[in-house]
Amino acid sequence: MTVTYTAAVASSSIGCFLKLLFRWRGSLYKLLWREFLLFTIAYYTLSILYRFALNDTARMIAKYCQEFGNLIPLAFVLGFYVSVVVARWWEQFNKIPWPDRMALFVTAHVHGHDERARLMRRTMMRYLCLAFVITMHSISPGVKKRFPTFTHMTQAGFMLPNEQKVIEDIKTPHNKYFVPLVWVTSLVTRARKEQKIKDDFAVKTLTDEINAYRGCLGGLFNFDWISIPLVYTQVVTWAAYTFFFSCLMGRQFVDAGKTEDVFIPVFTFLQFFFYMGWLKVAECMVNPFGDDDDDFDINSVIDRNLQVSYLIVDEMHSELPELIKDQYWD
Amino acid sequence: MTVTYTAAVASSSIGCFLKLLFRWRGSLYKLLWREFLLFTIAYYTLSILYRFALNDTARMIAKYCQEFGNLIPLAFVLGFYVSVVVARWWEQFNKIPWPDRMALFVTAHVHGHDERARLMRRTMMRYLCLAFVITMHSISPGVKKRFPTFTHMTQAGFMLPNEQKVIEDIKTPHNKYFVPLVWVTSLVTRARKEQKIKDDFAVKTLTDEINAYRGCLGGLFNFDWISIPLVYTQVVTWAAYTFFFSCLMGRQFVDAGKTEDVFIPVFTFLQFFFYMGWLKVAECMVNPFGDDDDDFDINSVIDRNLQVSYLIVDEMHSELPELIKDQYWD
Amino acid sequence: MTVTYTAAVASSSIGCFLKLLFRWRGSLYKLLWREFLLFTIAYYTLSILYRFALNDTARMIAKYCQEFGNLIPLAFVLGFYVSVVVARWWEQFNKIPWPDRMALFVTAHVHGHDERARLMRRTMMRYLCLAFVITMHSISPGVKKRFPTFTHMTQAGFMLPNEQKVIEDIKTPHNKYFVPLVWVTSLVTRARKEQKIKDDFAVKTLTDEINAYRGCLGGLFNFDWISIPLVYTQVVTWAAYTFFFSCLMGRQFVDAGKTEDVFIPVFTFLQFFFYMGWLKVAECMVNPFGDDDDDFDINSVIDRNLQVSYLIVDEMHSELPELIKDQYWD
Amino acid sequence: MTVTYTAAVASSSIGCFLKLLFRWRGSLYKLLWREFLLFTIAYYTLSILYRFALNDTARMIAKYCQEFGNLIPLAFVLGFYVSVVVARWWEQFNKIPWPDRMALFVTAHVHGHDERARLMRRTMMRYLCLAFVITMHSISPGVKKRFPTFTHMTQAGFMLPNEQKVIEDIKTPHNKYFVPLVWVTSLVTRARKEQKIKDDFAVKTLTDEINAYRGCLGGLFNFDWISIPLVYTQVVTWAAYTFFFSCLMGRQFVDAGKTEDVFIPVFTFLQFFFYMGWLKVAECMVNPFGDDDDDFDINSVIDRNLQVSYLIVDEMHSELPELIKDQYWD
Amino acid sequence: MTVTYTAAVASSSIGCFLKLLFRWRGSLYKLLWREFLLFTIAYYTLSILYRFALNDTARMIAKYCQEFGNLIPLAFVLGFYVSVVVARWWEQFNKIPWPDRMALFVTAHVHGHDERARLMRRTMMRYLCLAFVITMHSISPGVKKRFPTFTHMTQAGFMLPNEQKVIEDIKTPHNKYFVPLVWVTSLVTRARKEQKIKDDFAVKTLTDEINAYRGCLGGLFNFDWISIPLVYTQVVTWAAYTFFFSCLMGRQFVDAGKTEDVFIPVFTFLQFFFYMGWLKVAECMVNPFGDDDDDFDINSVIDRNLQVSYLIVDEMHSELPELIKDQYWD
């Protein structure tokens, strides 16, 4: 669903980023308010316990927490971890394949205005889009919800019933995303035989492009399969939650003489927002195909791809405006 | 509009970067003076309140701010965030496509000195430039201002009226930047049929290049569509503004005995310039197609591209100086 | 065997990463419990010694450890080192070659439904898979265990006995992974001669692809051959163990007046988990082809590759669903 | 002029890097001595003022500087900024195009030993070198000094007078570096027509290479045009100079009781060398085509390129040593 | 000679990295023991001076060193510098060209079993290997020692006497590594003329590959020519040595009351090992073609390349095992 705000910060005027703080969709507050509520409740529960049942052991624990709570360099480990996550997030986005490239090649190289040629061009593009749908079906929960089975893809027009039968008859324990790509390849070979494609160069161009498309889909699978090692994620999570656990204790009002008695520990709360927000950045970006407000809106990409593909290879095929001299001509 | 200063720092002489501090266009001061004014006013207003209405609660709040104001590692999060922004900024610049490549290919492969051949070469290049204009129209406010509608592009010579009609008749909810690219592809196919292009290699070279060009434009759209997740930007902004809010309170003169009474808190102001400046770096670079002094000057790129394209494929086409022996010959 | 958890964190709901803390396979706890046990035993042994045989020298050592134990910026060096390791880890994963690309090219370019053509297509793919097995045999202990000798590869169907004889007869001190790749190249040349491959383009496409595949295998060898310089790894290890050695001493209860007597030093233990966990991240990722829970599951990749290759180039070869008009036709 | 010292640190023996400290060319000292002199003078001037005219206000200012002088995380911002600068510096170096690639292609594909063929080969290479000279002319002050006008390039043999006339007659406000590249392209087309180039593949190879060469030159222009945003450079410079300004005050001997009276503040001076040196790294690398000792020596690259180009395409053309069996034959 | 330890850390068992601490070759200890000895001697000499000739000035200097010794963020600058060095180190390794690629292309495209064809194939590969030897001769001291002159290369079989004569007769002040590459190109052209190479595609494939090979060699030269700017290396070295100089003074036992009198300053020594070790990492990796234990073992690469090249293009040429049905056939 993708929160786009670039246009709002086009010029760096006064309080440029400041106005972004008042957004709700995809915001820190929307992501954090439940955790913050829990933290606040826990803090004040403890606070009451302290004030009414304060003994020396409790005071000692509080002081111990205060002293040692900063032993873990949380900023450091979050900084490095989020760097890794951001890099993977953008790499994943770049692995989303766009069929526009193939559409341009198809319209350039698969000639003919008869029905057979049109059918070939449309089918090629449809197979590419289908391969993308099958891939995302096993990666993105949103796509899975929209197309729970092959039948739903058939209903939505990405597959035809006879194709569905063929793909279901293939016996393999592995994901079948490559099947439509094999079909396009065969279709290219057949189009060459039927002289819809005029030369061998075009065959090379088209099969290269199919393979590049396959590479993108394979890349998406790899990102889904190989997560950042669990132990790294655990170390970071561990550090963050430990830190706030020690804050719960250590930021209480303990010693009448030394610290002020602050009823609303503003800065502890701000710190919570800051560090937890940073962790939330990682949580949002670690799986960019999920349901978060900020995750890539794959379902609209799927629709757009089929529409634009058909537009390029069919409706616009060989429709060229008349050539007229431009206004700078001589 | 792009502030270029590389030539001014060609050699690392004394005070090399120092002289850059005295520039106004695109400078820290130009970007920050309004925020700085507000900060100063707020500081002195509070200062007066303190001095004339100082009670124990106020003193306590001030001390609390002083103590906890450094809890948030602002430098850290700014460092990592700006790294991400700078990397995206440069990637975006590299996605700006230059038609020079295509122009060289067109002049090499589309032969003939008759009017039809000239028309084809010029039209190919014009379509590429048009695709760039349509793309930037929906990304850059500056380009949008210059070309609010297709009609303005036609008036500026990037489109002809008959082309405008065709493009307006295409019904699609998606951006139409790819339409001129489909036209170039068709034009290449037609030129091959009319034997202006002599061999199938050249067709492959040209369609590959058109697709590479399309890839750049698609890349620009992607950067516009997928911002850095809002939550990351909010965390950073939150941290920066919180920090200065706590400075406003905590850097006041509170305790006669311990801190000096500084009427002009130079270092607090310097710190403001430093941290806010760092945040401004991010604000400027997060959308490099905006209106800032330092943003890429796309309108001049658009003009340059059309002029140089025409120059290469038309005026200079096949104009080769006579071959004469150079001075090192034997 | 690869711990995949991306699906579990698809949406950043409350406690998103928190639930990952309760996993065992590939977890911090599974990797660290032995070290932690040793650390605890050492801590309490020392603790008892202190309490019952505390003299001034011991106290002095403890205070010295306390003071100087934070001299080494462990977080810093771990952060930079783990960055390097993570980058190499992902680069290594990307070097794993997938034969799917080649399979698509083979099914597109090696024509014919007779037995000879089928044999050629299957053999080409088998050789590619064999090259991967031979490569991983000398890199991954898991693959080595499964295929200790060439004979085991023959039994598993990656080689035929006559091929095994040929490869064993080649006298070279260097790794023989390139031998099957030379065979595929020869096979492509022969297929061209026998007109199974119709044009020279296809030969170029196929040999380029074989070479890209070889490049990946060569890359895997290089990562195995060139480790991160030993001295870097030693510096990091040295820093981590030294740090905890000084903690053992310096975190003891020493001075009755100044520190609290904490029987269970929770934060020292948490710190151990944190820093040691970070080091474990490096240990896990430095050799991603090892036996750790989180290492790449190469044996299943090997099986998958052969199965999918055969499926694409043989079972599915030229099997194309009948072309029917899709539901958006006109 | 490029300071090369890799050979001096080939093996990491004792004091390996230490001996680099005794170099003068391109060194810290050569770059910094003027700034250091100014700093020293300012320090001692202030020092004398303090000692002889010390009053309470001065002492207060000094203490204030001492306290707040470390508020700005100079190391942090320098570290991140220099990272960006170093990455750009190396990217720029990699954009310097080497004509060796083209020379190999020209000698392979432009056949014939007659004068016309020789002339074509030499002229192609000369045009490439010329394009590089024109590009660097507007980027590097050193090249501009050597070739202030086109006439100087003609005198140096990179252009012939008739070519100079053609290039000067082209009316365009934009840089003309692409003109010689259009000529090479035309020359390739002509050579194909005259059958000096035997096949269309070779034409593709050559035009692709010309375009790759053009891409490098365009890249160099882009780096020159788009500097690191001024505001980033200003923030860093601001931070560094502010820091040393506060050092000037804050490191003075103020309070007889608390700090020692150090007449030569060795560590303040060392700190100056360190931080200012780090800033100088950025100043040197931000424009690697300038006049610094460590900048790329473009003038010698220009000469080398023409000489090696002529050597490959002319003197060595088709000169192949007789084929004789090597010593490992059978 | 390359210290490979990846196999030893295949699984992250207990004390995984710990066992790496007990290695000598390429280790911290081997690299550091001389510096450490000097440091220890200096420390104890100073220590004795202090104890027996302790006066107030000495005590003041010691306290001054103690206070200001931590002013320089050594960890920071080392972290960033080593990042740059590590990136360059790996880039350099990736520039080492492997002739295996070319060997596969040569065996695929240069046909014929007669002596002339064999001679051509072998000579092509030998020239590539020769170009690598000439390149490394001027980069790596180890290769220079093995082949001090062209005559040694001839004796080792990389050149023949007639070739040596030709190469020595070429008059150019520049490195002659490109000469054998020009020869291969000519050889390819000749092989095409003699119909050993059947089509123009193959010529393109082979010349492209020669040029990619040349690009790698050129890249190696560039890394050798353009060092990390001297001033950066000096800043880092300066920071490290200054730090330890201040430690020598500041870590002495000064004040009987406040610090403990530690006869063996374990942590100062550990710190020395840590920081100096980090600097040694940079020293080792800055020139990976030197004589360090951990430097790339180029001499064995040279031998391996020639052997494997001959094996692929000559012994194995067109030797294909008989095609037999595999065990999963139907």
PDB file of N, CA, C and O in Angstrom, chain A residues 35 60 64 76 115 118 122 156 162 174 201 204 211 225 227-230 233-234 242 283 287 290 292, chain C residues 4-6 10 12 15-16 20 28 76 101 105 201 205 260 267 270 294 307 322 325-326 328 330:
ATOM      1  N   GLU A  35       2.676  -1.013  21.990  1.00  0.00           N
ATOM      2  CA  GLU A  35       3.853  -1.232  22.838  1.00  0.00           C
ATOM      3  C   GLU A  35       3.979  -0.110  23.874  1.00  0.00           C
ATOM      4  O   GLU A  35       4.336  -0.350  25.022  1.00  0.00           O
ATOM      5  N   MET A  60      17.936  -1.078  45.919  1.00  0.00           N
ATOM      6  CA  MET A  60      19.196  -1.598  45.398  1.00  0.00           C
ATOM      7  C   MET A  60      19.041  -2.056  43.948  1.00  0.00           C
ATOM      8  O   MET A  60      19.886  -1.775  43.105  1.00  0.00           O
ATOM      9  N   TYR A  64      20.956  -0.589  40.750  1.00  0.00           N
ATOM     10  CA  TYR A  64      21.731  -1.512  39.911  1.00  0.00           C
ATOM     11  C   TYR A  64      21.320  -1.352  38.441  1.00  0.00           C
ATOM     12  O   TYR A  64      22.156  -1.296  37.536  1.00  0.00           O
ATOM     13  N   PHE A  76      24.446   1.475  18.610  1.00  0.00           N
ATOM     14  CA  PHE A  76      25.425   0.879  17.723  1.00  0.00           C
ATOM     15  C   PHE A  76      24.891  -0.322  16.969  1.00  0.00           C
ATOM     16  O   PHE A  76      24.956  -0.411  15.749  1.00  0.00           O
ATOM     17  N   GLU A 115      -4.913 -12.594 -36.315  1.00  0.00           N
ATOM     18  CA  GLU A 115      -5.333 -13.020 -34.989  1.00  0.00           C
ATOM     19  C   GLU A 115      -4.274 -13.891 -34.299  1.00  0.00           C
ATOM     20  O   GLU A 115      -4.013 -13.749 -33.109  1.00  0.00           O
ATOM     21  N   ARG A 118      -1.542 -11.735 -32.884  1.00  0.00           N
ATOM     22  CA  ARG A 118      -2.036 -11.032 -31.693  1.00  0.00           C
ATOM     23  C   ARG A 118      -2.092 -11.974 -30.495  1.00  0.00           C
ATOM     24  O   ARG A 118      -1.691 -11.626 -29.380  1.00  0.00           O
ATOM     25  N   ARG A 122      -0.123 -11.474 -26.991  1.00  0.00           N
ATOM     26  CA  ARG A 122      -0.851 -11.364 -25.725  1.00  0.00           C
ATOM     27  C   ARG A 122      -0.497 -12.507 -24.786  1.00  0.00           C
ATOM     28  O   ARG A 122      -0.315 -12.304 -23.575  1.00  0.00           O
ATOM     29  N   ALA A 156      -9.251 -14.695 -12.523  1.00  0.00           N
ATOM     30  CA  ALA A 156      -8.818 -13.312 -12.731  1.00  0.00           C
ATOM     31  C   ALA A 156      -8.239 -13.104 -14.125  1.00  0.00           C
ATOM     32  O   ALA A 156      -7.848 -11.992 -14.469  1.00  0.00           O
ATOM     33  N   ASN A 162      -7.425 -24.566 -19.620  1.00  0.00           N
ATOM     34  CA  ASN A 162      -6.559 -25.640 -20.133  1.00  0.00           C
ATOM     35  C   ASN A 162      -5.139 -25.510 -19.591  1.00  0.00           C
ATOM     36  O   ASN A 162      -4.467 -26.504 -19.308  1.00  0.00           O
ATOM     37  N   HIS A 174       8.668 -28.886  -6.087  1.00  0.00           N
ATOM     38  CA  HIS A 174       9.196 -27.527  -6.064  1.00  0.00           C
ATOM     39  C   HIS A 174       8.172 -26.537  -6.601  1.00  0.00           C
ATOM     40  O   HIS A 174       7.239 -26.916  -7.289  1.00  0.00           O
ATOM     41  N   PHE A 201      18.282 -13.169 -34.306  1.00  0.00           N
ATOM     42  CA  PHE A 201      18.631 -12.177 -33.289  1.00  0.00           C
ATOM     43  C   PHE A 201      17.495 -11.965 -32.320  1.00  0.00           C
ATOM     44  O   PHE A 201      17.676 -11.885 -31.111  1.00  0.00           O
ATOM     45  N   LYS A 204      17.130 -14.541 -29.771  1.00  0.00           N
ATOM     46  CA  LYS A 204      18.119 -14.357 -28.688  1.00  0.00           C
ATOM     47  C   LYS A 204      17.688 -13.243 -27.744  1.00  0.00           C
ATOM     48  O   LYS A 204      17.715 -13.394 -26.513  1.00  0.00           O
ATOM     49  N   ASN A 211      14.935 -14.907 -19.553  1.00  0.00           N
ATOM     50  CA  ASN A 211      15.835 -15.371 -18.514  1.00  0.00           C
ATOM     51  C   ASN A 211      16.143 -14.302 -17.486  1.00  0.00           C
ATOM     52  O   ASN A 211      16.288 -14.597 -16.282  1.00  0.00           O
ATOM     53  N   TRP A 225      13.735 -17.064   1.113  1.00  0.00           N
ATOM     54  CA  TRP A 225      14.255 -18.305   1.669  1.00  0.00           C
ATOM     55  C   TRP A 225      15.368 -18.036   2.673  1.00  0.00           C
ATOM     56  O   TRP A 225      15.393 -18.585   3.768  1.00  0.00           O
ATOM     57  N   SER A 227      16.708 -15.687   5.127  1.00  0.00           N
ATOM     58  CA  SER A 227      16.526 -14.511   5.964  1.00  0.00           C
ATOM     59  C   SER A 227      17.890 -14.073   6.505  1.00  0.00           C
ATOM     60  O   SER A 227      18.864 -14.814   6.422  1.00  0.00           O
ATOM     61  N   ILE A 228      17.933 -12.859   7.030  1.00  0.00           N
ATOM     62  CA  ILE A 228      19.090 -12.477   7.834  1.00  0.00           C
ATOM     63  C   ILE A 228      19.194 -13.511   8.950  1.00  0.00           C
ATOM     64  O   ILE A 228      18.193 -13.826   9.596  1.00  0.00           O
ATOM     65  N   PRO A 229      20.381 -14.086   9.202  1.00  0.00           N
ATOM     66  CA  PRO A 229      20.467 -15.159  10.193  1.00  0.00           C
ATOM     67  C   PRO A 229      19.718 -14.830  11.489  1.00  0.00           C
ATOM     68  O   PRO A 229      19.859 -13.728  12.025  1.00  0.00           O
ATOM     69  N   LEU A 230      18.936 -15.795  11.937  1.00  0.00           N
ATOM     70  CA  LEU A 230      18.087 -15.586  13.104  1.00  0.00           C
ATOM     71  C   LEU A 230      18.856 -15.020  14.281  1.00  0.00           C
ATOM     72  O   LEU A 230      18.372 -14.156  15.013  1.00  0.00           O
ATOM     73  N   THR A 233      19.128 -11.222  14.293  1.00  0.00           N
ATOM     74  CA  THR A 233      17.873 -10.590  14.672  1.00  0.00           C
ATOM     75  C   THR A 233      17.602 -10.759  16.160  1.00  0.00           C
ATOM     76  O   THR A 233      17.146  -9.835  16.840  1.00  0.00           O
ATOM     77  N   GLN A 234      17.901 -11.938  16.675  1.00  0.00           N
ATOM     78  CA  GLN A 234      17.688 -12.169  18.100  1.00  0.00           C
ATOM     79  C   GLN A 234      18.579 -11.285  18.957  1.00  0.00           C
ATOM     80  O   GLN A 234      18.142 -10.747  19.976  1.00  0.00           O
ATOM     81  N   THR A 242      15.837  -5.811  26.511  1.00  0.00           N
ATOM     82  CA  THR A 242      16.592  -5.749  27.753  1.00  0.00           C
ATOM     83  C   THR A 242      16.768  -4.307  28.220  1.00  0.00           C
ATOM     84  O   THR A 242      16.616  -3.995  29.394  1.00  0.00           O
ATOM     85  N   GLU A 283      11.666  -3.947  11.655  1.00  0.00           N
ATOM     86  CA  GLU A 283      10.549  -4.886  11.558  1.00  0.00           C
ATOM     87  C   GLU A 283       9.732  -4.674  10.294  1.00  0.00           C
ATOM     88  O   GLU A 283       9.270  -5.618   9.655  1.00  0.00           O
ATOM     89  N   ASN A 287      10.528  -7.647   5.969  1.00  0.00           N
ATOM     90  CA  ASN A 287       9.687  -8.356   4.999  1.00  0.00           C
ATOM     91  C   ASN A 287       8.822  -7.342   4.256  1.00  0.00           C
ATOM     92  O   ASN A 287       7.696  -7.064   4.639  1.00  0.00           O
ATOM     93  N   GLY A 290       4.930  -7.829   3.140  1.00  0.00           N
ATOM     94  CA  GLY A 290       3.916  -8.159   4.125  1.00  0.00           C
ATOM     95  C   GLY A 290       2.715  -7.228   4.073  1.00  0.00           C
ATOM     96  O   GLY A 290       2.388  -6.662   3.028  1.00  0.00           O
ATOM     97  N   ASP A 292       2.246  -4.471   6.162  1.00  0.00           N
ATOM     98  CA  ASP A 292       2.416  -3.148   6.762  1.00  0.00           C
ATOM     99  C   ASP A 292       1.995  -2.053   5.789  1.00  0.00           C
ATOM    100  O   ASP A 292       1.982  -2.245   4.575  1.00  0.00           O
TER     101      ASP A 292
ATOM    102  N   THR C   4      14.313 -20.163   8.059  1.00  0.00           N
ATOM    103  CA  THR C   4      13.532 -19.127   7.387  1.00  0.00           C
ATOM    104  C   THR C   4      12.463 -18.607   8.339  1.00  0.00           C
ATOM    105  O   THR C   4      11.685 -19.387   8.879  1.00  0.00           O
ATOM    106  N   TYR C   5      12.436 -17.290   8.560  1.00  0.00           N
ATOM    107  CA  TYR C   5      11.430 -16.752   9.471  1.00  0.00           C
ATOM    108  C   TYR C   5      10.740 -15.521   8.897  1.00  0.00           C
ATOM    109  O   TYR C   5       9.976 -14.865   9.572  1.00  0.00           O
ATOM    110  N   THR C   6      11.019 -15.224   7.623  1.00  0.00           N
ATOM    111  CA  THR C   6      10.453 -14.007   7.047  1.00  0.00           C
ATOM    112  C   THR C   6       8.929 -13.990   7.140  1.00  0.00           C
ATOM    113  O   THR C   6       8.325 -12.958   7.452  1.00  0.00           O
ATOM    114  N   ALA C  10       5.849 -10.938   8.705  1.00  0.00           N
ATOM    115  CA  ALA C  10       5.320 -10.260   7.522  1.00  0.00           C
ATOM    116  C   ALA C  10       4.729  -8.899   7.865  1.00  0.00           C
ATOM    117  O   ALA C  10       4.936  -7.922   7.163  1.00  0.00           O
ATOM    118  N   SER C  12       4.353  -5.865  10.865  1.00  0.00           N
ATOM    119  CA  SER C  12       5.008  -5.410  12.082  1.00  0.00           C
ATOM    120  C   SER C  12       3.967  -5.170  13.174  1.00  0.00           C
ATOM    121  O   SER C  12       3.717  -4.058  13.600  1.00  0.00           O
ATOM    122  N   GLY C  15       5.074  -6.721  19.220  1.00  0.00           N
ATOM    123  CA  GLY C  15       6.010  -7.777  19.585  1.00  0.00           C
ATOM    124  C   GLY C  15       6.414  -8.639  18.427  1.00  0.00           C
ATOM    125  O   GLY C  15       6.672  -9.834  18.594  1.00  0.00           O
ATOM    126  N   CYS C  16       6.506  -8.012  17.253  1.00  0.00           N
ATOM    127  CA  CYS C  16       6.801  -8.734  16.018  1.00  0.00           C
ATOM    128  C   CYS C  16       8.085  -9.552  16.131  1.00  0.00           C
ATOM    129  O   CYS C  16       8.087 -10.769  15.987  1.00  0.00           O
ATOM    130  N   LEU C  20      10.244 -14.009  17.815  1.00  0.00           N
ATOM    131  CA  LEU C  20      11.408 -14.737  17.298  1.00  0.00           C
ATOM    132  C   LEU C  20      12.338 -15.163  18.427  1.00  0.00           C
ATOM    133  O   LEU C  20      13.152 -16.070  18.261  1.00  0.00           O
ATOM    134  N   LEU C  28      20.251 -17.947  19.240  1.00  0.00           N
ATOM    135  CA  LEU C  28      21.279 -17.480  20.157  1.00  0.00           C
ATOM    136  C   LEU C  28      21.544 -18.487  21.266  1.00  0.00           C
ATOM    137  O   LEU C  28      22.694 -18.805  21.588  1.00  0.00           O
ATOM    138  N   PHE C  76      32.431  -1.274  18.646  1.00  0.00           N
ATOM    139  CA  PHE C  76      32.927  -0.689  17.418  1.00  0.00           C
ATOM    140  C   PHE C  76      33.531  -1.717  16.481  1.00  0.00           C
ATOM    141  O   PHE C  76      33.180  -1.827  15.305  1.00  0.00           O
ATOM    142  N   ARG C 101      18.558 -21.056 -15.645  1.00  0.00           N
ATOM    143  CA  ARG C 101      18.869 -20.217 -16.806  1.00  0.00           C
ATOM    144  C   ARG C 101      19.263 -21.074 -17.999  1.00  0.00           C
ATOM    145  O   ARG C 101      18.712 -20.960 -19.086  1.00  0.00           O
ATOM    146  N   PHE C 105      17.574 -21.958 -21.816  1.00  0.00           N
ATOM    147  CA  PHE C 105      18.285 -21.806 -23.086  1.00  0.00           C
ATOM    148  C   PHE C 105      18.348 -23.131 -23.839  1.00  0.00           C
ATOM    149  O   PHE C 105      18.195 -23.185 -25.056  1.00  0.00           O
ATOM    150  N   PHE C 201      24.039 -18.156 -33.244  1.00  0.00           N
ATOM    151  CA  PHE C 201      23.642 -17.359 -32.092  1.00  0.00           C
ATOM    152  C   PHE C 201      23.440 -18.213 -30.866  1.00  0.00           C
ATOM    153  O   PHE C 201      23.863 -17.882 -29.769  1.00  0.00           O
ATOM    154  N   THR C 205      24.966 -18.044 -27.179  1.00  0.00           N
ATOM    155  CA  THR C 205      24.162 -17.951 -25.968  1.00  0.00           C
ATOM    156  C   THR C 205      24.534 -19.050 -24.983  1.00  0.00           C
ATOM    157  O   THR C 205      24.736 -18.807 -23.786  1.00  0.00           O
ATOM    158  N   GLU C 260      26.588  -2.456  45.070  1.00  0.00           N
ATOM    159  CA  GLU C 260      25.645  -3.356  45.728  1.00  0.00           C
ATOM    160  C   GLU C 260      26.142  -4.790  45.557  1.00  0.00           C
ATOM    161  O   GLU C 260      26.801  -5.123  44.588  1.00  0.00           O
ATOM    162  N   PHE C 267      22.859  -8.162  34.568  1.00  0.00           N
ATOM    163  CA  PHE C 267      23.274  -7.358  33.428  1.00  0.00           C
ATOM    164  C   PHE C 267      24.596  -7.818  32.848  1.00  0.00           C
ATOM    165  O   PHE C 267      24.816  -7.716  31.648  1.00  0.00           O
ATOM    166  N   LEU C 270      23.476 -10.555  30.692  1.00  0.00           N
ATOM    167  CA  LEU C 270      22.838 -10.037  29.473  1.00  0.00           C
ATOM    168  C   LEU C 270      23.888  -9.498  28.503  1.00  0.00           C
ATOM    169  O   LEU C 270      23.828  -9.719  27.288  1.00  0.00           O
ATOM    170  N   ASP C 294      21.882 -22.333  10.452  1.00  0.00           N
ATOM    171  CA  ASP C 294      21.552 -21.225   9.569  1.00  0.00           C
ATOM    172  C   ASP C 294      22.328 -21.254   8.265  1.00  0.00           C
ATOM    173  O   ASP C 294      22.197 -20.356   7.447  1.00  0.00           O
ATOM    174  N   GLN C 307      16.447 -32.165 -10.493  1.00  0.00           N
ATOM    175  CA  GLN C 307      15.038 -32.445 -10.793  1.00  0.00           C
ATOM    176  C   GLN C 307      14.421 -31.377 -11.691  1.00  0.00           C
ATOM    177  O   GLN C 307      13.785 -31.678 -12.709  1.00  0.00           O
ATOM    178  N   GLU C 322      -2.470 -25.249 -25.610  1.00  0.00           N
ATOM    179  CA  GLU C 322      -3.087 -24.699 -26.816  1.00  0.00           C
ATOM    180  C   GLU C 322      -3.342 -23.193 -26.643  1.00  0.00           C
ATOM    181  O   GLU C 322      -3.713 -22.750 -25.561  1.00  0.00           O
ATOM    182  N   LYS C 325      -7.941 -17.547 -26.822  1.00  0.00           N
ATOM    183  CA  LYS C 325      -8.100 -16.129 -26.510  1.00  0.00           C
ATOM    184  C   LYS C 325      -8.350 -15.931 -25.009  1.00  0.00           C
ATOM    185  O   LYS C 325      -9.177 -16.628 -24.417  1.00  0.00           O
ATOM    186  N   ASP C 326      -7.660 -14.966 -24.429  1.00  0.00           N
ATOM    187  CA  ASP C 326      -7.855 -14.697 -23.006  1.00  0.00           C
ATOM    188  C   ASP C 326      -9.139 -13.904 -22.779  1.00  0.00           C
ATOM    189  O   ASP C 326      -9.780 -13.442 -23.719  1.00  0.00           O
ATOM    190  N   TYR C 328      -9.796 -10.989 -21.640  1.00  0.00           N
ATOM    191  CA  TYR C 328      -9.856  -9.555 -21.926  1.00  0.00           C
ATOM    192  C   TYR C 328      -9.763  -9.280 -23.427  1.00  0.00           C
ATOM    193  O   TYR C 328      -9.594  -8.147 -23.845  1.00  0.00           O
ATOM    194  N   ASP C 330     -10.372  -8.190 -26.788  1.00  0.00           N
ATOM    195  CA  ASP C 330     -11.274  -7.120 -27.279  1.00  0.00           C
ATOM    196  C   ASP C 330     -12.339  -6.696 -26.271  1.00  0.00           C
ATOM    197  O   ASP C 330     -12.213  -6.931 -25.085  1.00  0.00           O
TER     198      ASP C 330
END
